[in-house]
mmCIF file of C-alpha atoms in Angstrom:
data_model
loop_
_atom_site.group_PDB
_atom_site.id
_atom_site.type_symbol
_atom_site.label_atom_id
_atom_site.label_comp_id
_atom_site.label_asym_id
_atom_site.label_seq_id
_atom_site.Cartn_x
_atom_site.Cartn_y
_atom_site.Cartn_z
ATOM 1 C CA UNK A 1 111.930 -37.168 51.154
ATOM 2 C CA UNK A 2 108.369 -39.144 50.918
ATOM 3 C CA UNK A 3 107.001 -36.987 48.346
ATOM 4 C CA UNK A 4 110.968 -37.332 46.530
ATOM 5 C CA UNK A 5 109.929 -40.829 46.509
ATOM 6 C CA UNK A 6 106.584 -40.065 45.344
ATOM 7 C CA UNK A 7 107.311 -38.334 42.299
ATOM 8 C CA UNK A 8 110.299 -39.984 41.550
ATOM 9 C CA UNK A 9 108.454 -43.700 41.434
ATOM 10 C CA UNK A 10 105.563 -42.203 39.717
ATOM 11 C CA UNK A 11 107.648 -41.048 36.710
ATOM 12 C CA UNK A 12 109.335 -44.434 36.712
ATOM 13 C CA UNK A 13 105.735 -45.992 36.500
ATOM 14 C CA UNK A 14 104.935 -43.980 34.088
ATOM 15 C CA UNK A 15 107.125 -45.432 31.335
ATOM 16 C CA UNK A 16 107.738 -49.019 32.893
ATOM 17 C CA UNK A 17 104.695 -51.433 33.540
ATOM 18 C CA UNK A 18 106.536 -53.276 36.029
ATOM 19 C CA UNK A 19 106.646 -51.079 38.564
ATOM 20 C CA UNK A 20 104.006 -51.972 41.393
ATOM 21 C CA UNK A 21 103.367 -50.250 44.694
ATOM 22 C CA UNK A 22 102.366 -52.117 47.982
ATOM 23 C CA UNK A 23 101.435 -49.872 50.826
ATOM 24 C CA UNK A 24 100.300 -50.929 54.398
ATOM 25 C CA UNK A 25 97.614 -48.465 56.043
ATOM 26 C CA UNK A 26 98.952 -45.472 54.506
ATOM 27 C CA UNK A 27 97.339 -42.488 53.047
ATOM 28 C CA UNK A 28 98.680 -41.785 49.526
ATOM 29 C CA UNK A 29 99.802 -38.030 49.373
ATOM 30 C CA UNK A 30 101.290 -36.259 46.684
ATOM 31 C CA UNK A 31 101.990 -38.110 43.468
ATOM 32 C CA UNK A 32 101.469 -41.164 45.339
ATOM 33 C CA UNK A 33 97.437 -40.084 44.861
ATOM 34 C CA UNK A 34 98.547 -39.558 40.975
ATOM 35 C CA UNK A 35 99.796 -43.018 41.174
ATOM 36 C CA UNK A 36 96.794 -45.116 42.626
ATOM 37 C CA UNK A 37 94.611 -42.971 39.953
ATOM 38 C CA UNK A 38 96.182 -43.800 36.954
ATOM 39 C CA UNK A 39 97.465 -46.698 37.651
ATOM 40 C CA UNK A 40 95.136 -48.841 40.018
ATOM 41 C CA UNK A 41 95.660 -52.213 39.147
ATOM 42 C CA UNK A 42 99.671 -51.415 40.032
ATOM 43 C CA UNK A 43 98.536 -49.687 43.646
ATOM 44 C CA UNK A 44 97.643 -51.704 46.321
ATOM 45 C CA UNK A 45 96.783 -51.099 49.952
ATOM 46 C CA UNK A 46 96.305 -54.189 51.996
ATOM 47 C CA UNK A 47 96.042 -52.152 54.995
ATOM 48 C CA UNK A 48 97.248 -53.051 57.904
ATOM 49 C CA UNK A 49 98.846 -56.099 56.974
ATOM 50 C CA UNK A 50 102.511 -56.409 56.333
ATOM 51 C CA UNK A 51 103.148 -59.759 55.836
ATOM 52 C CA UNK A 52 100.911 -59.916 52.965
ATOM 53 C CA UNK A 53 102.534 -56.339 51.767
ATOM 54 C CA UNK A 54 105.922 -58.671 51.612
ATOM 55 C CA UNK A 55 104.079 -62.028 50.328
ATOM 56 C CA UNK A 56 102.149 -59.826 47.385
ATOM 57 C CA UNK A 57 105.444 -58.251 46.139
ATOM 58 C CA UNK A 58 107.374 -61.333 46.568
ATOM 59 C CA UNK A 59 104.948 -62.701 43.918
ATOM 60 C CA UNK A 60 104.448 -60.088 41.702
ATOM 61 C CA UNK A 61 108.602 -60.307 41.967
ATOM 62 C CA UNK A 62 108.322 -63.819 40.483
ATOM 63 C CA UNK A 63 106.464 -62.426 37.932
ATOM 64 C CA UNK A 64 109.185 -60.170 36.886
ATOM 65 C CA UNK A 65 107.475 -57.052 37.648
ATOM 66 C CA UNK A 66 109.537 -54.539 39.651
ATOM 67 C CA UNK A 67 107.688 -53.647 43.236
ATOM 68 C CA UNK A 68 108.234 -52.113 45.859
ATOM 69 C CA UNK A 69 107.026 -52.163 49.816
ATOM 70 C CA UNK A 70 106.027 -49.100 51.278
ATOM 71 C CA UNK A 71 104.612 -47.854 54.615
ATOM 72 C CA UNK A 72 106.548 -46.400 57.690
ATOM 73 C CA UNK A 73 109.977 -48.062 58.370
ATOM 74 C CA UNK A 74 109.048 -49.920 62.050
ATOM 75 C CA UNK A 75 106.497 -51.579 60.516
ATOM 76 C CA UNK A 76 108.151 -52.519 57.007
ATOM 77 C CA UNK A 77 111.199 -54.417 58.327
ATOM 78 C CA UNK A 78 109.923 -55.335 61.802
ATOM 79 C CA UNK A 79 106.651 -56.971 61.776
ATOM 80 C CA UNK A 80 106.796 -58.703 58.215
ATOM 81 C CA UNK A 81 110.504 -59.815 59.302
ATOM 82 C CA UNK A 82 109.725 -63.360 59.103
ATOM 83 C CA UNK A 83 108.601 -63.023 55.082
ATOM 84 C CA UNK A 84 111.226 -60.545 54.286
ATOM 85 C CA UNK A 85 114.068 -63.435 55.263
ATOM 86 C CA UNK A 86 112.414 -65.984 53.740
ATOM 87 C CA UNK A 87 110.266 -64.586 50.782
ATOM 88 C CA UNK A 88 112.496 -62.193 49.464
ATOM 89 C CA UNK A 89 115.810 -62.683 50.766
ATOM 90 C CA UNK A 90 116.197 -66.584 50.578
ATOM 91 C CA UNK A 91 115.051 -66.426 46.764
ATOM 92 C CA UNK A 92 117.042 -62.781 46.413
ATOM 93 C CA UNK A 93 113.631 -61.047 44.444
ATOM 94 C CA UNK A 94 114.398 -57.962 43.303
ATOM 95 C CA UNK A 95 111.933 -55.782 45.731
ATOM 96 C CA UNK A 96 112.696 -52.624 47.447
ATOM 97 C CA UNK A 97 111.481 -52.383 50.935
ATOM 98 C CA UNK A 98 110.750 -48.402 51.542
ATOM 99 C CA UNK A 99 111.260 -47.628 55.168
ATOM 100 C CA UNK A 100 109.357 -44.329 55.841
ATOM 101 C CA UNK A 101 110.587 -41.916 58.494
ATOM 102 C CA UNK A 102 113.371 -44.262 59.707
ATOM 103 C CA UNK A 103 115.722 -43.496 62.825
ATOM 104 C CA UNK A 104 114.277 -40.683 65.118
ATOM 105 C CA UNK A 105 111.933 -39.668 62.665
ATOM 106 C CA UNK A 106 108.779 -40.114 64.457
ATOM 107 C CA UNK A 107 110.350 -39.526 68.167
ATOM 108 C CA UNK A 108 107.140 -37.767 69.121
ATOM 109 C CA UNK A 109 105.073 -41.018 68.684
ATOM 110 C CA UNK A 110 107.649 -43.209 71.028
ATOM 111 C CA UNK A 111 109.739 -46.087 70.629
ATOM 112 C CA UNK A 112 106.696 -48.146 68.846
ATOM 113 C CA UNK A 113 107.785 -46.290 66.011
ATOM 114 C CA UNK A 114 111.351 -45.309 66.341
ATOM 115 C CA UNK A 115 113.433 -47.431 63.639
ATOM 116 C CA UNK A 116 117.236 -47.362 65.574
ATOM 117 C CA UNK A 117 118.403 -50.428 64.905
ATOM 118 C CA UNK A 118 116.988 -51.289 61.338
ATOM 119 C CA UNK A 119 120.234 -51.169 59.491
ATOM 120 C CA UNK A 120 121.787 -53.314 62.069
ATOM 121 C CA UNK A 121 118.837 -56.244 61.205
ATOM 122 C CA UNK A 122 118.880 -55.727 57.243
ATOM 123 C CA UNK A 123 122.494 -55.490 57.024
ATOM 124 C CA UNK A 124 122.186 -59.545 58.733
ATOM 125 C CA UNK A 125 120.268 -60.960 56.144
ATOM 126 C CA UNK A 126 121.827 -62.282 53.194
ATOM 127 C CA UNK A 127 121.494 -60.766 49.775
ATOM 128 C CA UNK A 128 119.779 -57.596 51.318
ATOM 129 C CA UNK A 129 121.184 -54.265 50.182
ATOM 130 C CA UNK A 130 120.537 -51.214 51.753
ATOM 131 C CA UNK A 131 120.621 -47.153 50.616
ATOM 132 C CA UNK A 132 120.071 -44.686 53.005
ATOM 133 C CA UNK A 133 120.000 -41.141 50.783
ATOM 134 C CA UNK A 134 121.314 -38.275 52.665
ATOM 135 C CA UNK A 135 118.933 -35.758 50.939
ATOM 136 C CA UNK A 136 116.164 -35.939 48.480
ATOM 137 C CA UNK A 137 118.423 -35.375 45.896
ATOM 138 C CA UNK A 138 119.892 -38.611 46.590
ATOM 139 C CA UNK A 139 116.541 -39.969 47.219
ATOM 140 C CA UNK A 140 116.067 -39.822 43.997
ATOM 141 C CA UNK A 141 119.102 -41.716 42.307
ATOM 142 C CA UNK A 142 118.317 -44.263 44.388
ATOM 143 C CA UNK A 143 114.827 -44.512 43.508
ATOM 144 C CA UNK A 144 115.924 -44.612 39.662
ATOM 145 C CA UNK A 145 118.194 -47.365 40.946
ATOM 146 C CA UNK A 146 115.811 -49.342 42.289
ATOM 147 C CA UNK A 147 113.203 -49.051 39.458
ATOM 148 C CA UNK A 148 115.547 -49.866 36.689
ATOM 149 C CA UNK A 149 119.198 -52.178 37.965
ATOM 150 C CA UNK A 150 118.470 -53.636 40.967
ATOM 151 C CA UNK A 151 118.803 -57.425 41.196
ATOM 152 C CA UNK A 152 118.459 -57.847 45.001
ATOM 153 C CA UNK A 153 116.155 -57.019 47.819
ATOM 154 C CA UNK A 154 117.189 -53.466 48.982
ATOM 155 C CA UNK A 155 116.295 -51.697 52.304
ATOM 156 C CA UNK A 156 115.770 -48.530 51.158
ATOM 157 C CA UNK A 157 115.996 -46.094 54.540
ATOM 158 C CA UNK A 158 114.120 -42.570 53.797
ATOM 159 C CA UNK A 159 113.295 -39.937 56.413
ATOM 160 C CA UNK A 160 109.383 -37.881 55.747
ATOM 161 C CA UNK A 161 109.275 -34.779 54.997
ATOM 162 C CA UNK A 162 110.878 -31.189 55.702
ATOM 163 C CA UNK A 163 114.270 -32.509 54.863
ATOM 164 C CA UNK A 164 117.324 -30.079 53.011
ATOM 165 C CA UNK A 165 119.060 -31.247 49.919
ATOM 166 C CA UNK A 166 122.990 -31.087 50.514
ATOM 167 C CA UNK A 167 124.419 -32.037 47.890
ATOM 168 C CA UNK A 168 123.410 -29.866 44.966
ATOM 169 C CA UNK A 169 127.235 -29.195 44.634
ATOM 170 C CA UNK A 170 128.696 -32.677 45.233
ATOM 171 C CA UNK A 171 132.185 -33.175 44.352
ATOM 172 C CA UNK A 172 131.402 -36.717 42.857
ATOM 173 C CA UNK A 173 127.900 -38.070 41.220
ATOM 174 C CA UNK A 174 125.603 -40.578 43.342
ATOM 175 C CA UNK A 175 126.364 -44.367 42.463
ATOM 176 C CA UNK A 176 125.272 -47.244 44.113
ATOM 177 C CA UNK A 177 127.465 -49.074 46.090
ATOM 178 C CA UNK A 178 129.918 -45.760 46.517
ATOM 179 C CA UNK A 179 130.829 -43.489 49.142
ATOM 180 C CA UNK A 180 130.500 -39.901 48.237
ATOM 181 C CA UNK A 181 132.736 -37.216 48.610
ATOM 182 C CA UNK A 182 130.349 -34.158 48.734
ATOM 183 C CA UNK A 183 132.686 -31.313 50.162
ATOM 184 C CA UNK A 184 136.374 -31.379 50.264
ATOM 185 C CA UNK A 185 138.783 -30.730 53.012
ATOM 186 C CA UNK A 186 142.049 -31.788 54.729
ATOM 187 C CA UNK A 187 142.252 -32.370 58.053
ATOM 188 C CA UNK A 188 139.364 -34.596 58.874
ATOM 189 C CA UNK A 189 136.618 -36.682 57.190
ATOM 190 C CA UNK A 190 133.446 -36.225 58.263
ATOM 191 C CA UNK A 191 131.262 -39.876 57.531
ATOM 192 C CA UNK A 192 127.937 -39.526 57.368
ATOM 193 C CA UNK A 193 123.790 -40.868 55.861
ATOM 194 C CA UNK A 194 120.625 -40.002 56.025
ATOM 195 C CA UNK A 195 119.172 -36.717 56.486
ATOM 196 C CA UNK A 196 121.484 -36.281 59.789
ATOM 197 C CA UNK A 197 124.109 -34.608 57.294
ATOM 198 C CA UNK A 198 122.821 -31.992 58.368
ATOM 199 C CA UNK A 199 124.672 -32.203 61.237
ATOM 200 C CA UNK A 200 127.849 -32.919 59.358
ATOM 201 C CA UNK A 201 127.867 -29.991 57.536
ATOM 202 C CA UNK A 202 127.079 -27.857 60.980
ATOM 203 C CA UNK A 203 130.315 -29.489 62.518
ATOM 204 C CA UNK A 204 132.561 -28.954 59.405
ATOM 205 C CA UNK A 205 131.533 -25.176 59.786
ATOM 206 C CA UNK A 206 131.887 -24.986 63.459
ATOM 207 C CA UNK A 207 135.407 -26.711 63.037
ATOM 208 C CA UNK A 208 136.418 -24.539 60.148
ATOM 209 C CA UNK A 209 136.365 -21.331 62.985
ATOM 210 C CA UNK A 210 138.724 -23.591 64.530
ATOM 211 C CA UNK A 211 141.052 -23.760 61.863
ATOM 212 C CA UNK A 212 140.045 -27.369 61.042
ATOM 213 C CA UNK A 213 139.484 -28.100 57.389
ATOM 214 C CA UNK A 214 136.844 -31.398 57.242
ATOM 215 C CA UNK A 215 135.554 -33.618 53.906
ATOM 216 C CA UNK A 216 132.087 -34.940 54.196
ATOM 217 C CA UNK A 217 131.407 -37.995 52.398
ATOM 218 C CA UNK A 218 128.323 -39.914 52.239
ATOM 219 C CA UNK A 219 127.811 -43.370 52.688
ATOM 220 C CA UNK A 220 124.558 -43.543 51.140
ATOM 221 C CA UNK A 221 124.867 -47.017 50.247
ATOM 222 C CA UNK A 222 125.949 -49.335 53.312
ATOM 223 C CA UNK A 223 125.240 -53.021 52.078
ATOM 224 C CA UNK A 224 128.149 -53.775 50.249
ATOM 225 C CA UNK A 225 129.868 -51.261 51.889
ATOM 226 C CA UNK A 226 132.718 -49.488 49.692
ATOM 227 C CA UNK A 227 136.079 -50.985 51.007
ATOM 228 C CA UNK A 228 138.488 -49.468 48.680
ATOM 229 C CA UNK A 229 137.056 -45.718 49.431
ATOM 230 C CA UNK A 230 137.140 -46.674 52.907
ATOM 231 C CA UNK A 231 141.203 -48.013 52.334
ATOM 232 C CA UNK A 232 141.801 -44.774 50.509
ATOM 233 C CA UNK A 233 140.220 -42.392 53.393
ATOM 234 C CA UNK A 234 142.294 -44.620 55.846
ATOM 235 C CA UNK A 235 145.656 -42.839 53.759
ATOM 236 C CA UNK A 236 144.448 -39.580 53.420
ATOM 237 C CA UNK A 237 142.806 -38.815 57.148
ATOM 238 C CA UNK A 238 144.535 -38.908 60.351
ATOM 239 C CA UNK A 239 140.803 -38.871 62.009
ATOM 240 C CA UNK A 240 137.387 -39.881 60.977
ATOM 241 C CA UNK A 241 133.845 -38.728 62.174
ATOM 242 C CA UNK A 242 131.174 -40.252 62.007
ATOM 243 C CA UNK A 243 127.709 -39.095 62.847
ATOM 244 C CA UNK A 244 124.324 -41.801 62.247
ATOM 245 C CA UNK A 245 121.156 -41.583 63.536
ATOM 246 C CA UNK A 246 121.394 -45.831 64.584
ATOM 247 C CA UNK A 247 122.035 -47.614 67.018
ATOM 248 C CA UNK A 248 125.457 -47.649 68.187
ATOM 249 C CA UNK A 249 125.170 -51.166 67.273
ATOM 250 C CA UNK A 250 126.152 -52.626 64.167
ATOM 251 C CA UNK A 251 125.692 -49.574 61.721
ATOM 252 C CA UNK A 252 128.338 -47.042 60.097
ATOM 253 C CA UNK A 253 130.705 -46.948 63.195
ATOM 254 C CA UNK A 254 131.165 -50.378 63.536
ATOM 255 C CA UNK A 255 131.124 -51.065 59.794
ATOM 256 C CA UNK A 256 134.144 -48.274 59.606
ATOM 257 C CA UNK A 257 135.925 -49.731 62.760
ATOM 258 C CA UNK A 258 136.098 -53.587 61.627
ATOM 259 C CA UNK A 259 137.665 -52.023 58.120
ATOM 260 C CA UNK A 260 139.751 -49.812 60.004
ATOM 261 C CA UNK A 261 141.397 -52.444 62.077
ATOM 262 C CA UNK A 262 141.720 -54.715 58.900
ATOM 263 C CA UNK A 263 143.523 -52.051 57.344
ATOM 264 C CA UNK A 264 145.869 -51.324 60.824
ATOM 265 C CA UNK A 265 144.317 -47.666 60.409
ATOM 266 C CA UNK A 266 146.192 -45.747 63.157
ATOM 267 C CA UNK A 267 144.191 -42.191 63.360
ATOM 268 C CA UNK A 268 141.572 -41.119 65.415
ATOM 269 C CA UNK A 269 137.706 -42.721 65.069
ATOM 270 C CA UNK A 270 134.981 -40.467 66.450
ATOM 271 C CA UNK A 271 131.712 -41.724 66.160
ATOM 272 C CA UNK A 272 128.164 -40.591 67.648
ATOM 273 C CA UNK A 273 125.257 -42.389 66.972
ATOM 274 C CA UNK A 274 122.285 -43.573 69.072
ATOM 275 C CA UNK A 275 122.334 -45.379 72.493
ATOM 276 C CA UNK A 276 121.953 -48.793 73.132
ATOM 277 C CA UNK A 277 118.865 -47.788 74.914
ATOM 278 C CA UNK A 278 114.977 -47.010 74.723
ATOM 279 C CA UNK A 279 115.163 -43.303 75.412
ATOM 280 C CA UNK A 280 112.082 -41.377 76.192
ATOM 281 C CA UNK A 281 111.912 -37.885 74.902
ATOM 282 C CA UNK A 282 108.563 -36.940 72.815
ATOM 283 C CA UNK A 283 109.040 -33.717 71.957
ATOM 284 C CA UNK A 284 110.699 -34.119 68.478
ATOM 285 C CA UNK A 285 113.492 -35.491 67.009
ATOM 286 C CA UNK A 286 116.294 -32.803 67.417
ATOM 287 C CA UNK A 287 115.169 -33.194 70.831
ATOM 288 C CA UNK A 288 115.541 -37.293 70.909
ATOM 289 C CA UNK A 289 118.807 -36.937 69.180
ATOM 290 C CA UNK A 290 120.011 -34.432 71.922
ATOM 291 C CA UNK A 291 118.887 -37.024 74.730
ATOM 292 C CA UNK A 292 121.509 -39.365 73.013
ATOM 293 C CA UNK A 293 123.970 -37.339 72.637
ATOM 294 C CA UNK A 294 123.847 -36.042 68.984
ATOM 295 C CA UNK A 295 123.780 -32.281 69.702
ATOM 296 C CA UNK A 296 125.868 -30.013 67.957
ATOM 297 C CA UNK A 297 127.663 -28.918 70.456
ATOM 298 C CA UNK A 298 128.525 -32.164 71.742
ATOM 299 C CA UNK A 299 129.664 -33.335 68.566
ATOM 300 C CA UNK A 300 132.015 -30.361 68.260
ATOM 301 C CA UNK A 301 132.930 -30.351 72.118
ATOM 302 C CA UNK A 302 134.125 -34.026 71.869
ATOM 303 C CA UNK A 303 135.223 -33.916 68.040
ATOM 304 C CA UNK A 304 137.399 -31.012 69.477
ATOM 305 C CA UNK A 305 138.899 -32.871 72.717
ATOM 306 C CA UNK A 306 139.989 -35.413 70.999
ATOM 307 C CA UNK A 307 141.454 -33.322 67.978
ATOM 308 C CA UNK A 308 143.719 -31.644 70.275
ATOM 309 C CA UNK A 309 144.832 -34.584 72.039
#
């Protein structure tokens, strides 16, 4: 996904002038090099220094240039918080804040840098959107998004590197502000973002040995979240899954459960997501994700119990 976002904002650059990049104490890689070369007076590093990351792209904002933040997600949204409220937010600039390697990402470097309850902060602060891609595919609709119709601050949630593309053969297009379907089924729906889809796609094939037929939709786009898909899945599904790499707290699952209950949904809601705690497990992120209960065979074991109920 970085270099997706690397190549995909340097071929934006390339034909609009507005586009700026302001990275904090990162090493450009990829066409993020290509970037800084050509274009040096639109690439700055102010090292490690967030708050003036936010304050420099808040101005170039007024300006009516088109920036965007960039450095690993912890320290993006949680040390510049203060001037991403009040800089961007309160005066709704049009800047997109990259969070690199968000959720579990970096689980071998601890919970310094484990982002688990980003979406739950950005989703608080008015006029702050927020995509979370579930591939690099995705990625980069979202980054052509950003660089050309964006009128808000966005959160834009990315993982780092190694990640699958899922959804080469999407049902429906990518469109901000929509959830997704990218494979049909019957039975189930299967709610998902970010590059845990992965998993999604693992439990709709484990379930279809069990004679269950699941959809997987993603909601790459969470702030505004799409009510009337969500009203629409309510009819069609007697249960809904949904699998996030955040905090239990105030992401997908509780976004789909306060829309359920508005709607007097009356199926099933199955959700797994990450524990309210600090969980210490440094040996990599399938591993992390495990410790909180995101294994596949958990997902299936419960998805199943209840099913059957």
């Amino acid at each position: 996904m970085r270099n997706m976002f690397a190549e995909e904002l340097y071929q934006n650059a390339i034909k609009d002038k507005s586009i700026y990049i302001i990275v904090a104490d990162i090493s450009p890689a990829g066409n993020m090099q290509n970037f800084q070369k050509k274009y040096p007076d639109r690439f700055v590093n102010v090292g490690v220094s967030e708050m003036t990351m936010i304050g420099m792209c808040a101005g170039l904002a007024l300006e009516k240039k088109r920036p965007f933040a960039y450095t690993i997600a912890n320290f993006t949204l949680y040390r510049p918080f203060e001037m991403v409220r009040n800089d961007l937010c309160y005066q709704n600039l049009p800047v997109t804040i990259v969070g690199m390697g968000a959720g579990t990402t970096y689980a071998n470097l601890g919970g310094t840098h484990i982002s688990q309850e980003d979406i739950s902060i950005a989703r608080s602060i008015p006029n702050m959107q927020i995509i979370a891609p579930s591939d690099p595919l995705e990625l980069k609709e979202a980054v052509r998004y950003c660089c050309k119709n964006s009128k808000s601050p966005i959160y834009l949630r990315i993982g780092k590197s190694g990640e699958e593309n899922f959804t080469q053969n999407s049902i429906e297009k990518w469109k901000f502000g929509k959830i997704r379907k990218i494979v049909n089924g019957k039975d189930s729906c299967i709610l998902t973002y970010g590059p845990i889809i992965k998993k999604a796609f693992k439990l709709k094939e484990n379930l279809a040995k069990r004679d269950f037929n699941a959809s997987i939709y993603s909601c790459s786009t969470l702030k505004p979240i799409d009510k009337n898909r969500l009203k629409k899945i309510f009819r069609k599904y007697k249960s809904v899954i949904i699998i996030e790499d955040h905090s239990v707290i105030n992401g997908l699952s509780q976004i789909v459960k306060v829309e359920a209950y508005d709607n007097k949904y009356l199926g099933k809601i199955i959700d797994f997501n990450l524990q309210d705690k600090f969980l210490n497990n440094y040996e990599s992120q399938d591993a992390l994700q495990n410790t909180h209960g995101l294994s596949d065979k958990l997902i299936l074991n419960k998805t199943l119990n209840i099913l059957i109920k």
